[in-house]
mmCIF file of C-alpha atoms and ligand atoms in Angstrom:
data_model
loop_
_atom_site.group_PDB
_atom_site.id
_atom_site.type_symbol
_atom_site.label_atom_id
_atom_site.label_comp_id
_atom_site.label_asym_id
_atom_site.label_seq_id
_atom_site.Cartn_x
_atom_site.Cartn_y
_atom_site.Cartn_z
ATOM 1 C CA MET D 1 -110.974 25.149 17.200
ATOM 2 C CA ALA D 2 -112.355 24.224 20.650
ATOM 3 C CA LYS D 3 -111.365 26.601 23.422
ATOM 4 C CA LYS D 4 -108.669 25.180 25.665
ATOM 5 C CA GLN D 5 -109.932 24.183 29.086
ATOM 6 C CA ILE D 6 -107.746 25.616 31.821
ATOM 7 C CA LEU D 7 -107.587 23.418 34.906
ATOM 8 C CA ALA D 8 -106.662 24.894 38.270
ATOM 9 C CA PRO D 9 -103.105 23.761 39.018
ATOM 10 C CA GLY D 10 -103.828 23.608 42.761
ATOM 11 C CA VAL D 11 -101.707 25.088 45.513
ATOM 12 C CA PHE D 12 -98.624 23.109 44.521
ATOM 13 C CA ALA D 13 -98.766 23.169 40.727
ATOM 14 C CA HIS D 14 -98.679 19.784 39.032
ATOM 15 C CA SER D 15 -96.990 19.615 35.682
ATOM 16 C CA ARG D 16 -95.105 17.068 33.605
ATOM 17 C CA ALA D 17 -92.948 19.865 32.144
ATOM 18 C CA ALA D 18 -89.200 19.557 32.821
ATOM 19 C CA LEU D 19 -86.144 21.439 31.671
ATOM 20 C CA THR D 20 -82.546 20.497 32.352
ATOM 21 C CA THR D 21 -79.323 21.293 30.503
ATOM 22 C CA HIS D 22 -79.671 17.924 28.725
ATOM 23 C CA TYR D 23 -83.351 17.643 27.862
ATOM 24 C CA ALA D 24 -86.775 19.245 27.982
ATOM 25 C CA VAL D 25 -90.220 17.667 28.296
ATOM 26 C CA MET D 26 -93.079 19.903 27.218
ATOM 27 C CA PRO D 27 -96.720 18.877 27.462
ATOM 28 C CA PRO D 28 -98.727 20.894 24.900
ATOM 29 C CA GLU D 29 -100.937 22.782 27.364
ATOM 30 C CA GLY D 30 -97.974 24.683 28.817
ATOM 31 C CA ILE D 31 -96.437 25.975 25.584
ATOM 32 C CA LEU D 32 -97.818 29.451 25.143
ATOM 33 C CA GLU D 33 -98.657 30.840 21.751
ATOM 34 C CA SER D 34 -96.173 32.850 19.672
ATOM 35 C CA ARG D 35 -97.170 35.298 16.965
ATOM 36 C CA ILE D 36 -94.990 35.509 13.866
ATOM 37 C CA PRO D 37 -95.509 38.413 11.465
ATOM 38 C CA GLY D 38 -96.627 37.105 8.069
ATOM 39 C CA ILE D 39 -98.483 34.123 9.530
ATOM 40 C CA GLU D 40 -102.162 34.641 10.240
ATOM 41 C CA GLY D 41 -105.078 32.497 11.377
ATOM 42 C CA ALA D 42 -102.749 30.066 13.079
ATOM 43 C CA THR D 43 -101.772 29.150 16.624
ATOM 44 C CA ILE D 44 -98.003 28.742 16.735
ATOM 45 C CA ARG D 45 -96.187 26.922 19.523
ATOM 46 C CA ILE D 46 -92.387 27.054 19.446
ATOM 47 C CA GLN D 47 -91.125 23.802 20.912
ATOM 48 C CA ALA D 48 -87.388 24.071 20.261
ATOM 49 C CA ALA D 49 -85.115 26.963 19.329
ATOM 50 C CA PRO D 50 -81.519 28.131 19.818
ATOM 51 C CA ALA D 51 -82.771 29.785 23.035
ATOM 52 C CA LEU D 52 -83.136 26.238 24.397
ATOM 53 C CA GLY D 53 -79.614 25.277 23.310
ATOM 54 C CA ALA D 54 -80.843 23.527 20.156
ATOM 55 C CA GLU D 55 -79.161 23.972 16.777
ATOM 56 C CA PHE D 56 -82.549 23.784 15.054
ATOM 57 C CA ALA D 57 -86.034 25.107 15.652
ATOM 58 C CA GLN D 58 -89.289 23.180 15.804
ATOM 59 C CA LEU D 59 -92.688 24.828 15.660
ATOM 60 C CA LEU D 60 -96.182 23.387 15.845
ATOM 61 C CA MET D 61 -98.788 25.278 13.836
ATOM 62 C CA ASP D 62 -102.548 24.817 14.175
ATOM 63 C CA ILE D 63 -103.825 26.528 11.051
ATOM 64 C CA GLN D 64 -107.433 27.582 10.653
ATOM 65 C CA PRO D 65 -109.187 27.328 7.278
ATOM 66 C CA GLY D 66 -107.921 30.303 5.248
ATOM 67 C CA GLY D 67 -104.944 30.804 7.602
ATOM 68 C CA GLY D 68 -101.207 30.318 7.209
ATOM 69 C CA MET D 69 -98.351 32.228 5.581
ATOM 70 C CA THR D 70 -99.707 35.325 3.886
ATOM 71 C CA HIS D 71 -96.738 35.524 1.473
ATOM 72 C CA PRO D 72 -93.827 33.321 0.417
ATOM 73 C CA ARG D 73 -91.215 33.334 3.197
ATOM 74 C CA ASN D 74 -87.482 32.921 2.899
ATOM 75 C CA ASP D 75 -85.640 32.982 6.216
ATOM 76 C CA GLY D 76 -82.505 31.355 4.749
ATOM 77 C CA MET D 77 -83.105 28.105 6.692
ATOM 78 C CA GLN D 78 -83.808 24.639 5.437
ATOM 79 C CA ALA D 79 -87.421 23.821 6.218
ATOM 80 C CA PHE D 80 -89.209 20.550 6.803
ATOM 81 C CA PHE D 81 -92.990 20.397 7.105
ATOM 82 C CA TYR D 82 -94.966 17.381 8.339
ATOM 83 C CA VAL D 83 -98.759 17.380 8.324
ATOM 84 C CA VAL D 84 -100.002 15.841 11.568
ATOM 85 C CA SER D 85 -103.685 16.289 10.677
ATOM 86 C CA GLY D 86 -105.837 18.070 8.094
ATOM 87 C CA ALA D 87 -104.455 19.215 4.748
ATOM 88 C CA VAL D 88 -102.430 22.227 3.573
ATOM 89 C CA GLN D 89 -101.177 23.815 0.378
ATOM 90 C CA LEU D 90 -97.470 24.347 -0.080
ATOM 91 C CA GLU D 91 -95.990 26.645 -2.709
ATOM 92 C CA MET D 92 -92.318 25.867 -3.235
ATOM 93 C CA ALA D 93 -89.920 26.372 -6.149
ATOM 94 C CA GLY D 94 -92.695 27.495 -8.513
ATOM 95 C CA GLN D 95 -94.950 24.507 -7.766
ATOM 96 C CA SER D 96 -98.048 24.080 -5.644
ATOM 97 C CA HIS D 97 -98.547 20.874 -3.653
ATOM 98 C CA THR D 98 -101.436 19.620 -1.558
ATOM 99 C CA LEU D 99 -100.083 17.930 1.544
ATOM 100 C CA ALA D 100 -102.636 15.656 3.186
ATOM 101 C CA SER D 101 -102.288 14.111 6.639
ATOM 102 C CA GLY D 102 -98.941 12.272 6.796
ATOM 103 C CA GLY D 103 -97.629 14.468 3.958
ATOM 104 C CA PHE D 104 -94.245 16.129 4.256
ATOM 105 C CA ALA D 105 -91.988 18.501 2.336
ATOM 106 C CA TYR D 106 -88.337 19.508 2.430
ATOM 107 C CA ALA D 107 -87.296 22.984 1.271
ATOM 108 C CA PRO D 108 -83.552 23.626 0.801
ATOM 109 C CA ALA D 109 -82.023 26.689 2.473
ATOM 110 C CA HIS D 110 -82.827 29.997 0.776
ATOM 111 C CA THR D 111 -85.979 28.593 -0.863
ATOM 112 C CA ALA D 112 -89.099 30.732 -0.570
ATOM 113 C CA VAL D 113 -92.104 28.738 0.650
ATOM 114 C CA ARG D 114 -95.712 29.547 1.375
ATOM 115 C CA LEU D 115 -97.761 27.149 3.473
ATOM 116 C CA PHE D 116 -101.446 27.811 4.045
ATOM 117 C CA ASN D 117 -104.707 26.050 4.738
ATOM 118 C CA ALA D 118 -107.023 26.171 1.713
ATOM 119 C CA SER D 119 -109.318 23.476 3.131
ATOM 120 C CA ALA D 120 -112.471 23.807 5.222
ATOM 121 C CA GLU D 121 -110.954 21.996 8.245
ATOM 122 C CA PRO D 122 -108.187 22.976 10.682
ATOM 123 C CA ALA D 123 -104.739 21.570 9.966
ATOM 124 C CA ARG D 124 -101.823 20.797 12.292
ATOM 125 C CA VAL D 125 -98.318 21.069 10.879
ATOM 126 C CA CYS D 126 -94.917 20.453 12.407
ATOM 127 C CA TRP D 127 -92.280 22.864 11.032
ATOM 128 C CA ILE D 128 -88.572 22.179 11.511
ATOM 129 C CA LYS D 129 -85.947 24.792 10.565
ATOM 130 C CA LYS D 130 -82.195 24.423 10.444
ATOM 131 C CA PRO D 131 -79.282 26.331 8.880
ATOM 132 C CA TYR D 132 -77.631 24.213 6.180
ATOM 133 C CA GLU D 133 -74.123 22.873 6.840
ATOM 134 C CA PRO D 134 -72.554 22.670 3.348
ATOM 135 C CA VAL D 135 -69.846 20.161 2.445
ATOM 136 C CA GLU D 136 -67.276 21.048 -0.205
ATOM 137 C CA GLY D 137 -67.951 19.155 -3.424
ATOM 138 C CA LEU D 138 -71.405 18.027 -2.328
ATOM 139 C CA ALA D 139 -74.455 19.675 -3.931
ATOM 140 C CA PRO D 140 -77.203 20.558 -1.437
ATOM 141 C CA PRO D 141 -80.423 18.500 -1.636
ATOM 142 C CA ASP D 142 -83.272 19.361 -3.999
ATOM 143 C CA PRO D 143 -86.800 20.135 -2.808
ATOM 144 C CA LEU D 144 -88.739 17.008 -1.894
ATOM 145 C CA VAL D 145 -92.403 16.225 -1.270
ATOM 146 C CA GLY D 146 -93.922 12.930 -0.097
ATOM 147 C CA ASN D 147 -96.334 11.115 2.157
ATOM 148 C CA GLN D 148 -95.552 8.663 4.944
ATOM 149 C CA ASP D 149 -97.950 6.140 3.330
ATOM 150 C CA SER D 150 -95.413 5.536 0.579
ATOM 151 C CA VAL D 151 -92.347 5.355 2.844
ATOM 152 C CA GLU D 152 -91.157 1.850 3.695
ATOM 153 C CA LYS D 153 -91.333 0.738 7.342
ATOM 154 C CA VAL D 154 -87.917 -0.672 8.184
ATOM 155 C CA ASN D 155 -87.560 -3.171 10.992
ATOM 156 C CA LYS D 156 -84.374 -2.695 13.005
ATOM 157 C CA HIS D 157 -82.788 -4.779 15.765
ATOM 158 C CA THR D 158 -86.024 -6.112 17.258
ATOM 159 C CA ARG D 159 -89.543 -7.083 16.152
ATOM 160 C CA GLY D 160 -92.472 -4.751 16.726
ATOM 161 C CA ARG D 161 -90.405 -1.624 16.217
ATOM 162 C CA THR D 162 -90.131 0.187 12.881
ATOM 163 C CA TRP D 163 -88.533 3.260 11.367
ATOM 164 C CA GLN D 164 -89.693 5.338 8.427
ATOM 165 C CA HIS D 165 -87.006 7.614 7.013
ATOM 166 C CA LEU D 166 -88.936 10.520 5.525
ATOM 167 C CA LEU D 167 -85.719 11.925 4.029
ATOM 168 C CA PRO D 168 -83.300 9.647 2.109
ATOM 169 C CA ASP D 169 -81.192 8.257 4.947
ATOM 170 C CA THR D 170 -78.083 7.376 2.945
ATOM 171 C CA ASP D 171 -77.730 10.697 1.082
ATOM 172 C CA PRO D 172 -74.938 12.735 2.748
ATOM 173 C CA ALA D 173 -76.242 15.922 1.133
ATOM 174 C CA PHE D 174 -78.860 16.009 3.934
ATOM 175 C CA ASP D 175 -77.557 17.262 7.267
ATOM 176 C CA PHE D 176 -80.634 16.157 9.197
ATOM 177 C CA ALA D 177 -83.084 13.269 9.259
ATOM 178 C CA VAL D 178 -86.748 13.126 10.162
ATOM 179 C CA ASN D 179 -87.938 9.650 11.047
ATOM 180 C CA ILE D 180 -91.174 8.137 12.319
ATOM 181 C CA LEU D 181 -90.520 5.472 14.953
ATOM 182 C CA ARG D 182 -93.298 3.028 15.883
ATOM 183 C CA PHE D 183 -93.436 0.679 18.847
ATOM 184 C CA ALA D 184 -95.843 -2.137 19.595
ATOM 185 C CA PRO D 185 -97.027 -2.011 23.237
ATOM 186 C CA GLY D 186 -94.306 -3.289 25.570
ATOM 187 C CA ASN D 187 -91.554 -2.690 23.022
ATOM 188 C CA TYR D 188 -88.391 -0.784 23.862
ATOM 189 C CA PHE D 189 -84.921 0.170 22.611
ATOM 190 C CA PRO D 190 -82.237 -2.533 22.600
ATOM 191 C CA MET D 191 -79.893 -0.221 24.543
ATOM 192 C CA VAL D 192 -79.722 3.138 26.266
ATOM 193 C CA GLU D 193 -78.517 5.480 23.516
ATOM 194 C CA THR D 194 -75.911 8.179 24.093
ATOM 195 C CA HIS D 195 -74.996 10.046 20.917
ATOM 196 C CA ILE D 196 -73.763 13.383 19.644
ATOM 197 C CA MET D 197 -76.913 14.004 17.581
ATOM 198 C CA GLU D 198 -79.678 16.084 19.160
ATOM 199 C CA HIS D 199 -83.384 15.286 18.860
ATOM 200 C CA GLY D 200 -86.721 17.039 18.614
ATOM 201 C CA LEU D 201 -89.454 14.486 19.336
ATOM 202 C CA TYR D 202 -93.179 14.996 18.773
ATOM 203 C CA MET D 203 -95.400 12.187 20.068
ATOM 204 C CA LEU D 204 -97.870 11.282 17.342
ATOM 205 C CA GLU D 205 -99.830 8.566 19.124
ATOM 206 C CA GLY D 206 -99.850 6.265 22.106
ATOM 207 C CA GLN D 207 -97.853 6.581 25.283
ATOM 208 C CA GLY D 208 -94.739 5.381 27.014
ATOM 209 C CA MET D 209 -91.976 5.992 29.488
ATOM 210 C CA TYR D 210 -88.979 8.023 28.368
ATOM 211 C CA LEU D 211 -85.665 7.719 30.168
ATOM 212 C CA LEU D 212 -83.787 11.000 29.803
ATOM 213 C CA GLN D 213 -80.422 11.087 31.526
ATOM 214 C CA ASN D 214 -81.329 9.542 34.935
ATOM 215 C CA ASP D 215 -85.016 10.438 34.983
ATOM 216 C CA TRP D 216 -88.132 8.595 33.802
ATOM 217 C CA HIS D 217 -90.870 10.726 32.239
ATOM 218 C CA GLU D 218 -94.278 9.425 31.254
ATOM 219 C CA CYS D 219 -95.295 10.912 27.918
ATOM 220 C CA TRP D 220 -98.100 10.578 25.430
ATOM 221 C CA ALA D 221 -99.549 11.919 22.183
ATOM 222 C CA GLU D 222 -98.927 15.635 21.546
ATOM 223 C CA ASP D 223 -96.009 15.912 24.002
ATOM 224 C CA PHE D 224 -92.714 17.360 22.801
ATOM 225 C CA ILE D 225 -89.267 16.276 24.027
ATOM 226 C CA TYR D 226 -85.930 17.927 23.281
ATOM 227 C CA MET D 227 -82.795 15.811 23.737
ATOM 228 C CA ALA D 228 -79.449 17.616 23.750
ATOM 229 C CA PRO D 229 -76.295 15.958 22.371
ATOM 230 C CA PHE D 230 -75.163 12.970 24.439
ATOM 231 C CA CYS D 231 -78.307 12.863 26.591
ATOM 232 C CA PRO D 232 -78.790 9.196 27.574
ATOM 233 C CA GLN D 233 -82.179 8.111 26.183
ATOM 234 C CA PHE D 234 -84.419 5.043 26.192
ATOM 235 C CA PHE D 235 -88.088 4.505 25.373
ATOM 236 C CA TYR D 236 -90.467 1.913 26.727
ATOM 237 C CA ALA D 237 -93.897 1.827 25.041
ATOM 238 C CA THR D 238 -96.776 1.315 27.464
ATOM 239 C CA GLY D 239 -100.549 1.473 26.950
ATOM 240 C CA TRP D 240 -102.656 -0.838 24.763
ATOM 241 C CA GLY D 241 -101.996 0.640 21.321
ATOM 242 C CA GLU D 242 -99.009 1.434 19.137
ATOM 243 C CA ALA D 243 -96.837 4.379 20.198
ATOM 244 C CA SER D 244 -95.232 6.489 17.501
ATOM 245 C CA TYR D 245 -93.246 9.668 17.268
ATOM 246 C CA LEU D 246 -91.756 12.028 14.727
ATOM 247 C CA LEU D 247 -88.045 12.413 15.393
ATOM 248 C CA TYR D 248 -85.651 15.109 14.189
ATOM 249 C CA LYS D 249 -81.955 14.189 14.257
ATOM 250 C CA ASN D 250 -78.901 16.033 12.870
ATOM 251 C CA VAL D 251 -76.757 13.617 10.838
ATOM 252 C CA ASN D 252 -73.958 13.209 8.264
ATOM 253 C CA ARG D 253 -71.540 15.918 9.425
ATOM 254 C CA ASP D 254 -68.115 16.015 11.089
ATOM 255 C CA VAL D 255 -67.546 17.522 14.513
ATOM 256 C CA THR D 256 -67.212 21.304 14.551
ATOM 257 C CA PHE D 257 -64.939 23.260 16.912
HETATM 258 O O1 UGY L 1 -82.266 7.168 15.862
HETATM 259 C C1 UGY L 1 -82.257 7.525 17.039
HETATM 260 O O2 UGY L 1 -81.324 8.180 17.503
HETATM 261 C C2 UGY L 1 -83.424 7.095 17.918
HETATM 262 N N1 UGY L 1 -83.402 5.689 18.131
HETATM 263 N N2 UGY L 1 -83.462 7.845 19.140
HETATM 264 C C3 UGY L 1 -84.611 8.014 19.860
HETATM 265 O O3 UGY L 1 -85.689 7.543 19.422
HETATM 266 N N3 UGY L 1 -84.540 8.715 21.012
HETATM 267 MN MN1 MN L 2 -81.509 8.805 19.587
#
């Protein structure tokens, strides 16, 4: 992978990074690498974690050919993998899957998984982890593998704005959703949202202006945004091409005290 170019920040450092109690904006260049035992040949950037106040974790892995998890891992969490670019192998529940770009997989809690790069090109994978919130009388979800190319694009509220629900959005067994939202240039939300669900947002392409609480932040491909529960939020797509992002959201559960 090309070596990162470090630009001098100047006397008064310029950065788009922001952290408040209600949200975080993290351009990729500022998220330093983490090393996780059992994962080799990969650059890991932890974008969200309980240390941030989040009830999930989100990691971005750039995996070199031959790199990845050295052994099956079972950290007790549900796991969701989304392949941003390249291709990876996933071993899960006794089966091996090739996940190409746009591919995704869901592993129920307490399922051992091994994700590695058996190809000759680097791969970028988004990894979301969350403890499962069981519901009495409801069986937890089964493992699931798919590709965004075969997920319907649903048009909601306005034209030029679509959703793809990578996980079945009406199945209450799932306690989180991962959706891809797409916006034609100039498109925007029909209202400022304020909701109990938290978000992890990874910009896949394009650019736009994000309203977070009372602040506007310009963001573009590869940025990460964390939105805490009830953070007012609104997106306005700018630029000349489509803007899209991968969005984590906790769903389908009652309030806990
Ligand atoms: O589904 C959502 O909550 C979504 N519209 N929020 C967002 O994109 N910030
Ligand atoms: Mn939202």
